[in-house]
mmCIF file of C-alpha atoms in Angstrom:
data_model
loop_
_atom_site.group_PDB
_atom_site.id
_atom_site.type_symbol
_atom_site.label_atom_id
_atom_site.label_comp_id
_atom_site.label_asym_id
_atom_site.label_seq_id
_atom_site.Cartn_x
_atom_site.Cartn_y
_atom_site.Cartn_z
ATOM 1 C CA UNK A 16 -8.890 52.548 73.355
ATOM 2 C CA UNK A 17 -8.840 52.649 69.805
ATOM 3 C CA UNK A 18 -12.448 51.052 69.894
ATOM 4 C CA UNK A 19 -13.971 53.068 72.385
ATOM 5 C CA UNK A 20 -15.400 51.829 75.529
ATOM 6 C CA UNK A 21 -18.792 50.475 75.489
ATOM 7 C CA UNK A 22 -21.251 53.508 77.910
ATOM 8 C CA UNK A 23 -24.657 53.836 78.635
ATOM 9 C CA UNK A 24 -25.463 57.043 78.725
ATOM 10 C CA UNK A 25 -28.806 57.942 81.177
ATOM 11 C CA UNK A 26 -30.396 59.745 83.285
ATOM 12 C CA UNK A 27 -31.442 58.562 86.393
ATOM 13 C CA UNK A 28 -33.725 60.791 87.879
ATOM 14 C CA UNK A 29 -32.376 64.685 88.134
ATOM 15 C CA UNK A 30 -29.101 63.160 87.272
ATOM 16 C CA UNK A 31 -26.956 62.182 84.595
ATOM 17 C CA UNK A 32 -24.082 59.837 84.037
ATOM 18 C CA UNK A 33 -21.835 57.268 82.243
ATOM 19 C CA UNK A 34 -23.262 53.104 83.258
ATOM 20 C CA UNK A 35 -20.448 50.919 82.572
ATOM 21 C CA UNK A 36 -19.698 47.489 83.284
ATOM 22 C CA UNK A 37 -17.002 46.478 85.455
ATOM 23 C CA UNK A 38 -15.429 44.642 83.089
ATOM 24 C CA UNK A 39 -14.923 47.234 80.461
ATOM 25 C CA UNK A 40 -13.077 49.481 82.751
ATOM 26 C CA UNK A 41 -9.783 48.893 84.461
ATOM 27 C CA UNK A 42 -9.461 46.662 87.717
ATOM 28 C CA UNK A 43 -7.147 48.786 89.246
ATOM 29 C CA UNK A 44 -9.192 52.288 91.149
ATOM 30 C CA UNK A 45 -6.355 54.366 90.266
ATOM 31 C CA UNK A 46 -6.426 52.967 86.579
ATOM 32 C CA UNK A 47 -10.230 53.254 86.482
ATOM 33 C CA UNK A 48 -10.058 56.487 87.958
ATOM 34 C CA UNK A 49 -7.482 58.661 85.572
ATOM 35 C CA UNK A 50 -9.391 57.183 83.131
ATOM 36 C CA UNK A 51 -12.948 58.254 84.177
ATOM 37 C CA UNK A 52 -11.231 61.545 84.493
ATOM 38 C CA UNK A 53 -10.053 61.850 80.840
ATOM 39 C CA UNK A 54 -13.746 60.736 79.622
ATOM 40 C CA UNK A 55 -15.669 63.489 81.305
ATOM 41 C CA UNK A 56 -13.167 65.995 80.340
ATOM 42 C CA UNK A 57 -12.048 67.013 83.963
ATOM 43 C CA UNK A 58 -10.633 68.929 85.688
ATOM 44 C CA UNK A 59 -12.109 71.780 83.301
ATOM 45 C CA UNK A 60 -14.779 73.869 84.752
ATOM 46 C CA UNK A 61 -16.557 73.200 81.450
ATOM 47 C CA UNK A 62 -15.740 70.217 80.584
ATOM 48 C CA UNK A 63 -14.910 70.697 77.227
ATOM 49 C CA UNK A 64 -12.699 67.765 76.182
ATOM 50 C CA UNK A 65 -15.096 64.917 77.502
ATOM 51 C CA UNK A 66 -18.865 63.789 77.880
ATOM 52 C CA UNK A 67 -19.399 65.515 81.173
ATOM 53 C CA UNK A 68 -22.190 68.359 81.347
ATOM 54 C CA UNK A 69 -19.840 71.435 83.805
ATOM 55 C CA UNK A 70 -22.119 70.046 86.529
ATOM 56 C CA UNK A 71 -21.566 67.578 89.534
ATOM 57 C CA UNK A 72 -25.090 66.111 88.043
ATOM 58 C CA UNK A 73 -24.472 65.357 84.760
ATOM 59 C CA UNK A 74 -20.656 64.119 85.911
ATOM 60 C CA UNK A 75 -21.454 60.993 87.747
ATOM 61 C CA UNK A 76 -20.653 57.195 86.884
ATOM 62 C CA UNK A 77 -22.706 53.795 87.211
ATOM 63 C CA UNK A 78 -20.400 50.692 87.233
ATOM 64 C CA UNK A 79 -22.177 47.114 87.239
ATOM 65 C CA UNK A 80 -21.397 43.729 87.367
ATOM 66 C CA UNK A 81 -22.558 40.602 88.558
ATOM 67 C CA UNK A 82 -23.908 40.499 92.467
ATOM 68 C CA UNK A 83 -21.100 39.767 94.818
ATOM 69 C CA UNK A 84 -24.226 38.916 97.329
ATOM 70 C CA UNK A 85 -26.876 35.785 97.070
ATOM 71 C CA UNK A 86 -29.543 38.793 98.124
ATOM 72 C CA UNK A 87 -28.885 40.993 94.783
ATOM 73 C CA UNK A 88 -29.009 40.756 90.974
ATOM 74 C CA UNK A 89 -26.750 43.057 90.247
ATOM 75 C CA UNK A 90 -23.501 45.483 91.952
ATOM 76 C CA UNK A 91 -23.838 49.042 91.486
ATOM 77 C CA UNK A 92 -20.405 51.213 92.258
ATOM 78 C CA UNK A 93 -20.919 54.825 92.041
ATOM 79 C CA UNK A 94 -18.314 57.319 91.206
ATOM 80 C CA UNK A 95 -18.763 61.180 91.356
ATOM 81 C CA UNK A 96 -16.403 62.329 89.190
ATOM 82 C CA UNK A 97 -14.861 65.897 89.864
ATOM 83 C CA UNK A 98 -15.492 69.058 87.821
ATOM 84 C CA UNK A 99 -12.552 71.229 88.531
ATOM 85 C CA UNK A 100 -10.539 68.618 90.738
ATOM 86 C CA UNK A 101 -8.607 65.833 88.756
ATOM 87 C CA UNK A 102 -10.959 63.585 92.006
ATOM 88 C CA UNK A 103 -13.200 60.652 91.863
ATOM 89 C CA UNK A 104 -14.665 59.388 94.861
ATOM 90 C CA UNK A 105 -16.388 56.807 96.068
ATOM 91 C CA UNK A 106 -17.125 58.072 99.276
ATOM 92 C CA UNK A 107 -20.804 58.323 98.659
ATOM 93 C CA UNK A 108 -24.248 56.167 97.304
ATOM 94 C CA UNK A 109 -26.555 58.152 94.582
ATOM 95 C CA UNK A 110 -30.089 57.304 94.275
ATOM 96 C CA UNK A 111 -30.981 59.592 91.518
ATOM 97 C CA UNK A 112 -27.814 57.518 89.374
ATOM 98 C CA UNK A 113 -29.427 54.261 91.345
ATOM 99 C CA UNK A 114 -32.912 55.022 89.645
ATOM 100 C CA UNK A 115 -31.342 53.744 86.499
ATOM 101 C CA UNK A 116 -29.281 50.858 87.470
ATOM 102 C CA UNK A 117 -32.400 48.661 86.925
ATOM 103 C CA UNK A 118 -32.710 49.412 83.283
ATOM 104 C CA UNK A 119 -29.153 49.370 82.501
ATOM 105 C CA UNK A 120 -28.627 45.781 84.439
ATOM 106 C CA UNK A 121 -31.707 44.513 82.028
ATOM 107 C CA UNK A 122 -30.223 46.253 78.850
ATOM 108 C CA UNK A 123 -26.997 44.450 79.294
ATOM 109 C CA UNK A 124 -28.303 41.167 79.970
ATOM 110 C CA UNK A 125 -27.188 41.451 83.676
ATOM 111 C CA UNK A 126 -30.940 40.704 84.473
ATOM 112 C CA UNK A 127 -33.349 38.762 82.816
ATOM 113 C CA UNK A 128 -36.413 41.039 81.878
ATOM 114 C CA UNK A 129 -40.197 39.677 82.995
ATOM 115 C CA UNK A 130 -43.128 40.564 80.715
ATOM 116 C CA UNK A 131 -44.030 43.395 82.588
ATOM 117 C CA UNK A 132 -42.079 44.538 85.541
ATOM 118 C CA UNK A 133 -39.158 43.109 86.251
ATOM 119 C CA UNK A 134 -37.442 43.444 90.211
ATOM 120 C CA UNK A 135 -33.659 44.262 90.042
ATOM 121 C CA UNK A 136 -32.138 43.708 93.757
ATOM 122 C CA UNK A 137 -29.308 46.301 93.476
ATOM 123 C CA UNK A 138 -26.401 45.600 95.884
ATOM 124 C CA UNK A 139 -24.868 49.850 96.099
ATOM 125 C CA UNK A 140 -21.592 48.644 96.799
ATOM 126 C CA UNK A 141 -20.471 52.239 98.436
ATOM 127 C CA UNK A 142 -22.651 51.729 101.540
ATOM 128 C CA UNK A 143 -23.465 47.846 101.349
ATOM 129 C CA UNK A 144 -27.268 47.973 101.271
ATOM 130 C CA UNK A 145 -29.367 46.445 98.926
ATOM 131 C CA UNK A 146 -32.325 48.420 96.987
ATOM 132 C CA UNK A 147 -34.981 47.124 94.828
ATOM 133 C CA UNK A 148 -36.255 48.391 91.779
ATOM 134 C CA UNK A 149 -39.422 47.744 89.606
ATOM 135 C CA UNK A 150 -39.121 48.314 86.077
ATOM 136 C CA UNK A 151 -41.157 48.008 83.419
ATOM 137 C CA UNK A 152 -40.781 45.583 80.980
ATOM 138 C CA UNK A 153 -43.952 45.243 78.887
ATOM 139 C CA UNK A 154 -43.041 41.911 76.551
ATOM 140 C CA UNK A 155 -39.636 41.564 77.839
ATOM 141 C CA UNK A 156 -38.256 44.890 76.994
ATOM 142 C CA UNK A 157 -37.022 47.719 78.906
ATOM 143 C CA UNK A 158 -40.169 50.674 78.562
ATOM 144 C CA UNK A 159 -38.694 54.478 79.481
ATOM 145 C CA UNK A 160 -42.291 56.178 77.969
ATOM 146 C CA UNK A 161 -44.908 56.504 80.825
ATOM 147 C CA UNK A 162 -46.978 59.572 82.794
ATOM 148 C CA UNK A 163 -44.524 59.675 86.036
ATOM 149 C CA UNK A 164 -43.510 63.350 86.990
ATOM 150 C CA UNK A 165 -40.597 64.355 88.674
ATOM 151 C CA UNK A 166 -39.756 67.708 90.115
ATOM 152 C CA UNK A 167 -36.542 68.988 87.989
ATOM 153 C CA UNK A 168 -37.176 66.906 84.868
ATOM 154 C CA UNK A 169 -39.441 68.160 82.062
ATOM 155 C CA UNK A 170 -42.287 65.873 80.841
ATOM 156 C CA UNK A 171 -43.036 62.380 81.857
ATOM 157 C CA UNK A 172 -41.343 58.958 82.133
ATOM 158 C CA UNK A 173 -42.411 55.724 82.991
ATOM 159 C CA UNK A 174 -41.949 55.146 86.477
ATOM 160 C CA UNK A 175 -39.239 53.583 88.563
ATOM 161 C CA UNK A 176 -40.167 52.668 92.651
ATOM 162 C CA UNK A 177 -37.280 52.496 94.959
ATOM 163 C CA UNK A 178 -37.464 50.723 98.455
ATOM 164 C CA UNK A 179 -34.760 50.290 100.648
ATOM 165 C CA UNK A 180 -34.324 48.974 103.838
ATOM 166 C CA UNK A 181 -31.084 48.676 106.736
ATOM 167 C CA UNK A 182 -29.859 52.334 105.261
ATOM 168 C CA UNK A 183 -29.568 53.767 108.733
ATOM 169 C CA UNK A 184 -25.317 54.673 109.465
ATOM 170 C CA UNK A 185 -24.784 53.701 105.744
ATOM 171 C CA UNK A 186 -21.319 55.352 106.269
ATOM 172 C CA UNK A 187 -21.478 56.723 109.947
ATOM 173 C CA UNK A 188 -22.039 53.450 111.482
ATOM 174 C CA UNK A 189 -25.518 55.038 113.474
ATOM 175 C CA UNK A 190 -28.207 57.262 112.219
ATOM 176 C CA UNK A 191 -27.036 59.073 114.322
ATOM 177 C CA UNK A 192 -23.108 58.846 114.668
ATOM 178 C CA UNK A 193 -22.488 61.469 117.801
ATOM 179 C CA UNK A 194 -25.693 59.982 119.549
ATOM 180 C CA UNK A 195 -26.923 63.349 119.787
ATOM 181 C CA UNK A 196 -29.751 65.176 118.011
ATOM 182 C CA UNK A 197 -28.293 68.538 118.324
ATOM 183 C CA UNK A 198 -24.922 69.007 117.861
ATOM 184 C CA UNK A 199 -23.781 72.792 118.343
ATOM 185 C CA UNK A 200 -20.652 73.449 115.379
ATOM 186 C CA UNK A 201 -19.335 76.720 114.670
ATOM 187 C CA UNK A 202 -22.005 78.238 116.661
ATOM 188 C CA UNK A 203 -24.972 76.456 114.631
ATOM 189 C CA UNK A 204 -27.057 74.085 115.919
ATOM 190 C CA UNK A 205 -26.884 71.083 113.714
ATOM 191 C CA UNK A 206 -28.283 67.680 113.114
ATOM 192 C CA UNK A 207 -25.378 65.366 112.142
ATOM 193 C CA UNK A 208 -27.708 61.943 110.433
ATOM 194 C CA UNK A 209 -27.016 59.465 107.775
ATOM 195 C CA UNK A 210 -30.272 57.287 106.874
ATOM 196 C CA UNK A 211 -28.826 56.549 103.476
ATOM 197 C CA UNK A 212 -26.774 60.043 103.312
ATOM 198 C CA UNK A 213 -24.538 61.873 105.597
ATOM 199 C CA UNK A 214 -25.616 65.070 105.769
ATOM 200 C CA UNK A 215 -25.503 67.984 108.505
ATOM 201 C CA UNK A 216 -28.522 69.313 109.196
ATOM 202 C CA UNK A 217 -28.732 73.545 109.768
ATOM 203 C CA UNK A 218 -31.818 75.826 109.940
ATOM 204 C CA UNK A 219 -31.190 78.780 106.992
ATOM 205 C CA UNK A 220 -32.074 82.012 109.724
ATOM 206 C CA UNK A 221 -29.274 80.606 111.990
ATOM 207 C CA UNK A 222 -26.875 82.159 108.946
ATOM 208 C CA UNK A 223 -29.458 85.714 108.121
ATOM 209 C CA UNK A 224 -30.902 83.749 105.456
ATOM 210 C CA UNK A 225 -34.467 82.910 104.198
ATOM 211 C CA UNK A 226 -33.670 79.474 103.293
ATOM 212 C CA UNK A 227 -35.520 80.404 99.542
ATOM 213 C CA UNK A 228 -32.904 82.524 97.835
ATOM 214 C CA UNK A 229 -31.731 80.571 94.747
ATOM 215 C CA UNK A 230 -28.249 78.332 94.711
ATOM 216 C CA UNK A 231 -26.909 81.122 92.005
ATOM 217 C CA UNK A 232 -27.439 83.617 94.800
ATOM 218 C CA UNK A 233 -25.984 81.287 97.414
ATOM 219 C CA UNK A 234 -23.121 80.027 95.177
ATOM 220 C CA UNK A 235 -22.203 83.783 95.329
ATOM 221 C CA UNK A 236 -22.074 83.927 99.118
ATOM 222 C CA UNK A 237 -18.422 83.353 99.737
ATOM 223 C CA UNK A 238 -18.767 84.049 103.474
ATOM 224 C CA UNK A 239 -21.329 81.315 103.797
ATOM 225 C CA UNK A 240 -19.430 78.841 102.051
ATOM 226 C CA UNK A 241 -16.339 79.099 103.869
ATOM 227 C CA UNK A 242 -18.705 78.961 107.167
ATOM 228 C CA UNK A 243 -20.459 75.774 105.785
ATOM 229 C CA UNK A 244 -16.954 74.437 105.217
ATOM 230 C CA UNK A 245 -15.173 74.930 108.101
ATOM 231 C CA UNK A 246 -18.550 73.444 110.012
ATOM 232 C CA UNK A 247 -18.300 70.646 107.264
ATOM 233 C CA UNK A 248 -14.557 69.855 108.404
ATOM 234 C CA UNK A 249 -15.724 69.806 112.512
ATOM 235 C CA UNK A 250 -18.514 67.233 111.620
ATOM 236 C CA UNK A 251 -16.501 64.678 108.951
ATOM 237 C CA UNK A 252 -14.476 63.155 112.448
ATOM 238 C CA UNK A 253 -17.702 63.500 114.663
ATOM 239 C CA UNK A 254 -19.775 61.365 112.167
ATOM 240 C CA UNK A 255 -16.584 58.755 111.322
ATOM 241 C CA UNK A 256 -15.859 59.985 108.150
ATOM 242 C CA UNK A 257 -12.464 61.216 109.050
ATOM 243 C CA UNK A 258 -11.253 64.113 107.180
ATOM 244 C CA UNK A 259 -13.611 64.937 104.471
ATOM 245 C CA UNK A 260 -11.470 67.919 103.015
ATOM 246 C CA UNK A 261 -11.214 66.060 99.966
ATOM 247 C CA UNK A 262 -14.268 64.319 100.196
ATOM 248 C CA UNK A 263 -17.886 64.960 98.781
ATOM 249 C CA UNK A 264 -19.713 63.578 101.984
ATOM 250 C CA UNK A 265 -21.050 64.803 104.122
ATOM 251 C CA UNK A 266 -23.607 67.253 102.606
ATOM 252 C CA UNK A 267 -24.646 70.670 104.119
ATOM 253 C CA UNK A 268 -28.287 71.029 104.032
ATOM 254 C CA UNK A 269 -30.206 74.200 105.309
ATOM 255 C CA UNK A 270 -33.777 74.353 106.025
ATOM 256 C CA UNK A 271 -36.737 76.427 106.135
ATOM 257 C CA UNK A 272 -39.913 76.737 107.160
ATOM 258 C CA UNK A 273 -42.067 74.514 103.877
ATOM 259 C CA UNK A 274 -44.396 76.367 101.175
ATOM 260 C CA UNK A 275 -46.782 73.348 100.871
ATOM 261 C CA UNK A 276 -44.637 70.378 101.813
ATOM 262 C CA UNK A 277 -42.817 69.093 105.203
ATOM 263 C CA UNK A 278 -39.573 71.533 104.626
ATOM 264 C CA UNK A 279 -37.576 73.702 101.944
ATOM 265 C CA UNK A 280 -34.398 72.509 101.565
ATOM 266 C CA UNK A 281 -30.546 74.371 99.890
ATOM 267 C CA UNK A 282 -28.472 71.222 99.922
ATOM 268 C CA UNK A 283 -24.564 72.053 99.137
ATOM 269 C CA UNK A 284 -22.649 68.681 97.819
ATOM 270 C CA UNK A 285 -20.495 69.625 99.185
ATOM 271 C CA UNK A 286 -19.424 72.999 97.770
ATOM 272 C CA UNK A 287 -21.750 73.864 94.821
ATOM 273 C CA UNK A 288 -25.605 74.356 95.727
ATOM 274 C CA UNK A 289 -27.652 71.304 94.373
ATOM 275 C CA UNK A 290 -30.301 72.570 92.109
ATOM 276 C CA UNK A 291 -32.734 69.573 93.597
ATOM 277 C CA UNK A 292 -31.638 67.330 96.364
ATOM 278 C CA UNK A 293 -30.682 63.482 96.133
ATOM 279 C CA UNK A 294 -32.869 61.041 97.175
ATOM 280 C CA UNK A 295 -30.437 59.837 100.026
ATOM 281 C CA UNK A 296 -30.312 63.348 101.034
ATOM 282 C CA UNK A 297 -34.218 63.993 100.763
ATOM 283 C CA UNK A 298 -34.521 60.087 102.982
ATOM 284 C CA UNK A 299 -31.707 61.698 105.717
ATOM 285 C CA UNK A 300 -33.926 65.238 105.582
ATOM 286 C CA UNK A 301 -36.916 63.291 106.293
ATOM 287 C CA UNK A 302 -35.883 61.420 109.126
ATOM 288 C CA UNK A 303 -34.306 65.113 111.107
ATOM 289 C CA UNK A 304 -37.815 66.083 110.793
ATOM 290 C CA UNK A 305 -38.845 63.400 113.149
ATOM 291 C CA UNK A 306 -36.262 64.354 115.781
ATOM 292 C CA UNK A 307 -37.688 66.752 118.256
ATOM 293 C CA UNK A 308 -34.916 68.022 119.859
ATOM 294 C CA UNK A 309 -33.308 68.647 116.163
ATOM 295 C CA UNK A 310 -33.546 71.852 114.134
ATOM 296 C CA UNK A 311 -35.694 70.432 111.511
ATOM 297 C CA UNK A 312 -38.649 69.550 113.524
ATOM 298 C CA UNK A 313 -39.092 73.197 114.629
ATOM 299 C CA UNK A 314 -39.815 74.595 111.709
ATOM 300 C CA UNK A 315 -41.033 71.004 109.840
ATOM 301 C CA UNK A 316 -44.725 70.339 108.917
ATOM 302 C CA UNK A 317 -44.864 66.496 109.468
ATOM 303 C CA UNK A 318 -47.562 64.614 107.234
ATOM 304 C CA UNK A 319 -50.264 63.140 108.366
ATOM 305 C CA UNK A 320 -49.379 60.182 106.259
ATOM 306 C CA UNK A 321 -45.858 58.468 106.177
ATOM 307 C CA UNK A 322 -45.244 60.142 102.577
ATOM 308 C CA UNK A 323 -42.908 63.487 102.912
ATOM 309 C CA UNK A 324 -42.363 66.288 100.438
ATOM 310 C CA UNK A 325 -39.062 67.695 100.722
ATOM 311 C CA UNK A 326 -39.177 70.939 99.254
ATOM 312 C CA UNK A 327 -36.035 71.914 97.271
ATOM 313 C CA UNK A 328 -35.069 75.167 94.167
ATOM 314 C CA UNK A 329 -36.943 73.258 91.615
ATOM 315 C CA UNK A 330 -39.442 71.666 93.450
ATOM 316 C CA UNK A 331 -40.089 68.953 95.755
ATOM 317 C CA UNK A 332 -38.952 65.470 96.296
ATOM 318 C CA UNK A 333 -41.288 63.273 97.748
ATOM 319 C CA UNK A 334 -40.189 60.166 99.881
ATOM 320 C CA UNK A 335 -41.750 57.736 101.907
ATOM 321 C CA UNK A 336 -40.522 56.578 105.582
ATOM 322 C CA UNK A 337 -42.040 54.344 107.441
ATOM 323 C CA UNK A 338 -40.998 53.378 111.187
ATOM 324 C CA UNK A 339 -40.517 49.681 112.002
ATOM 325 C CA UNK A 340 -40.966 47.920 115.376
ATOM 326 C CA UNK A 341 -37.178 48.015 115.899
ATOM 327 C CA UNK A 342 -36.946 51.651 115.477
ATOM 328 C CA UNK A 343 -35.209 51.310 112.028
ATOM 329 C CA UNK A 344 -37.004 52.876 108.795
ATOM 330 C CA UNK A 345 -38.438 51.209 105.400
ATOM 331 C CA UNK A 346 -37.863 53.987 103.160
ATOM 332 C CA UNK A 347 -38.699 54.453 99.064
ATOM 333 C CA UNK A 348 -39.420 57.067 96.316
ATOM 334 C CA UNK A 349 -40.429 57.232 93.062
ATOM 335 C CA UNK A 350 -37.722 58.206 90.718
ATOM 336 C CA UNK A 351 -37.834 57.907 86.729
ATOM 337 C CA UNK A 352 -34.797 57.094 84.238
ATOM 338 C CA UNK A 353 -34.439 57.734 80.515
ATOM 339 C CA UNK A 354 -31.673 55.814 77.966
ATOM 340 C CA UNK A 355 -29.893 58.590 76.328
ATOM 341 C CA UNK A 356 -27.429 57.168 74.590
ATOM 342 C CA UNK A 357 -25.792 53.911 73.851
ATOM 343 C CA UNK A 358 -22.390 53.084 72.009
ATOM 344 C CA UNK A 359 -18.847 53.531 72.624
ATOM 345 C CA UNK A 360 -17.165 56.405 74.571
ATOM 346 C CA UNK A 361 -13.439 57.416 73.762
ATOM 347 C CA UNK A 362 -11.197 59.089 76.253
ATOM 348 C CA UNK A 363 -8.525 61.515 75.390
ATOM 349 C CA UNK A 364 -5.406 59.886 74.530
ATOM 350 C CA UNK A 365 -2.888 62.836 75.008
#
């Protein structure tokens, strides 16, 4: 390790994380894994010793390599590494981490650049789905300046569509993995769901709350968070996901009635309250909305069009879903990415 290990530094979306290539990292998970740990400096509630931010956002790994499927250009593992736990898992996709995969692929010569955009099929090797990605690539060249806005990231970016398609049961096997809309868990009525993201589903009044109070204020709430995890533990077997004690999937999301958008959303992932919401999460949100047996849709303000703002602490995510003939979804967003850094990492040795 005495040379480092070559990283990417980005951020992909409201997220930030360590891009690798396969092949600079360890074949063996366990390997791979203590060593992720030892680079982002966990488990330390700060950090300290390594590159990650005190933050499940800014700890978060990309690793690519070549496409493992004739439908992709590229395979794109993510890892959540940990804060406080010496735990990386697997367990779940990220499409805020995803917005950057495109980029990275194309600044390691995984992908050939276009003059102008360039399409990167991503193969997210977590769930199995492919996503596509337009980047720009004005005279071959990977462009991160542009006017695209995002809620939770200050100034502008050029943008970066996402589309995906076939994300229903990415993990649960069915959009719906108890067949039910309503599922009633430690007295709450909830909407187990995975379209891209497992996540339950609970209105915010169901728990005396306003579904606006800040995730500082909710982080505080120890009698909520044991009640979200002990619901959290119920739902794991009932959406196949076994026992998700040790797990970061699937998330807890309460809702409220929307300021100007379809719903406001305090997403937990799984313990700490999200400061946004993940595109998966925002996709799954989204799609409870349309339910009408579900908790969402009684309080949801469904748009006219197929385009849905998902209200969240520092803003709004906006998503599109549109239903196909065979009752499925084609789903995308508009995320942007920014290269931080680029050069060699180096984990502690000791």
């Amino acid at each position: 390790m005495d040379q480092g290990i070559p990283c990417l530094w980005m951020r992909g979306g409201t997220s930030k994380g360590a891009y690798f290539l396969a092949r600079d990292l360890p074949a063996d998970p366990a390997v791979r894994d203590a060593l992720l740990l030892r680079i982002m400096g966990s488990p330390d509630p700060r950090q300290i010793d390594g590159i990650g931010g005190g933050d499940p956002l800014t700890s978060k790994v990309a690793v690519l390599g070549p496409p493992t499927r004739p439908d992709a250009d590229v395979d794109y593992l993510f890892l959540q590494v940990f804060v406080d736990q010496a735990l990386v898992s697997d367990a779940q996709g990220c499409g805020n981490i995803l917005a950057a995969v495109g980029p990275a692929a194309i600044e390691r010569g995984l992908v050939a650049a276009r003059d102008g955009e360039t399409p990167v099929r991503i193969h997210m090797v977590n769930t199995g789905e492919v996503a596509t990605a337009l980047v720009r690539t004005p005279g071959g060249r990977v462009s991160y300046a542009g006017g695209a806005a995002i809620d939770g990231v200050p100034g502008t970016a050029a943008p970066v569509p996402l589309i995906f398609t076939g994300i229903a049961g990415s993990m649960c096997g069915a959009l719906l993995p108890t067949g039910r809309a309503v599922d009633v868990l430690g007295g709450i009525a909830c909407t187990l769901i995975d379209n891209g993201m497992p996540i339950v589903v609970m209105a915010a009044a169901d728990f005396g709350l306003t579904g606006r109070e800040s995730p500082k204020v909710l982080e505080a709430d120890a009698g909520l968070k044991d009640r979200l995890e002990a619901i959290r533990l119920q739902a794991g077997p009932l959406m196949n996901l076994g026992n998700v004690r040790e797990k970061s999937v699937p998330k807890m999301t309460l809702i409220s009635a929307p300021e100007t958008g379809v719903i406001t959303t305090r997403s937990f992932i799984p313990h700490r309250c999200h400061a946004g919401i993940g595109v998966f999460a925002a996709i799954s949100v989204a799609t409870a909305c349309r339910l009408a047996e579900g908790p969402a849709a009684a309080i949801a303000r469904l748009p006219k069009d197929n385009l849905y703002a998902i209200e969240h602490p520092t803003g709004s995510a906006e998503v599109l879903l549109e239903p196909l003939p065979d009752g499925s979804f084609r789903a995308g967003t508009l995320r942007t990415a920014r290269k931080l850094m680029d050069g060699p990492v180096y984990p502690n040795e000791g």
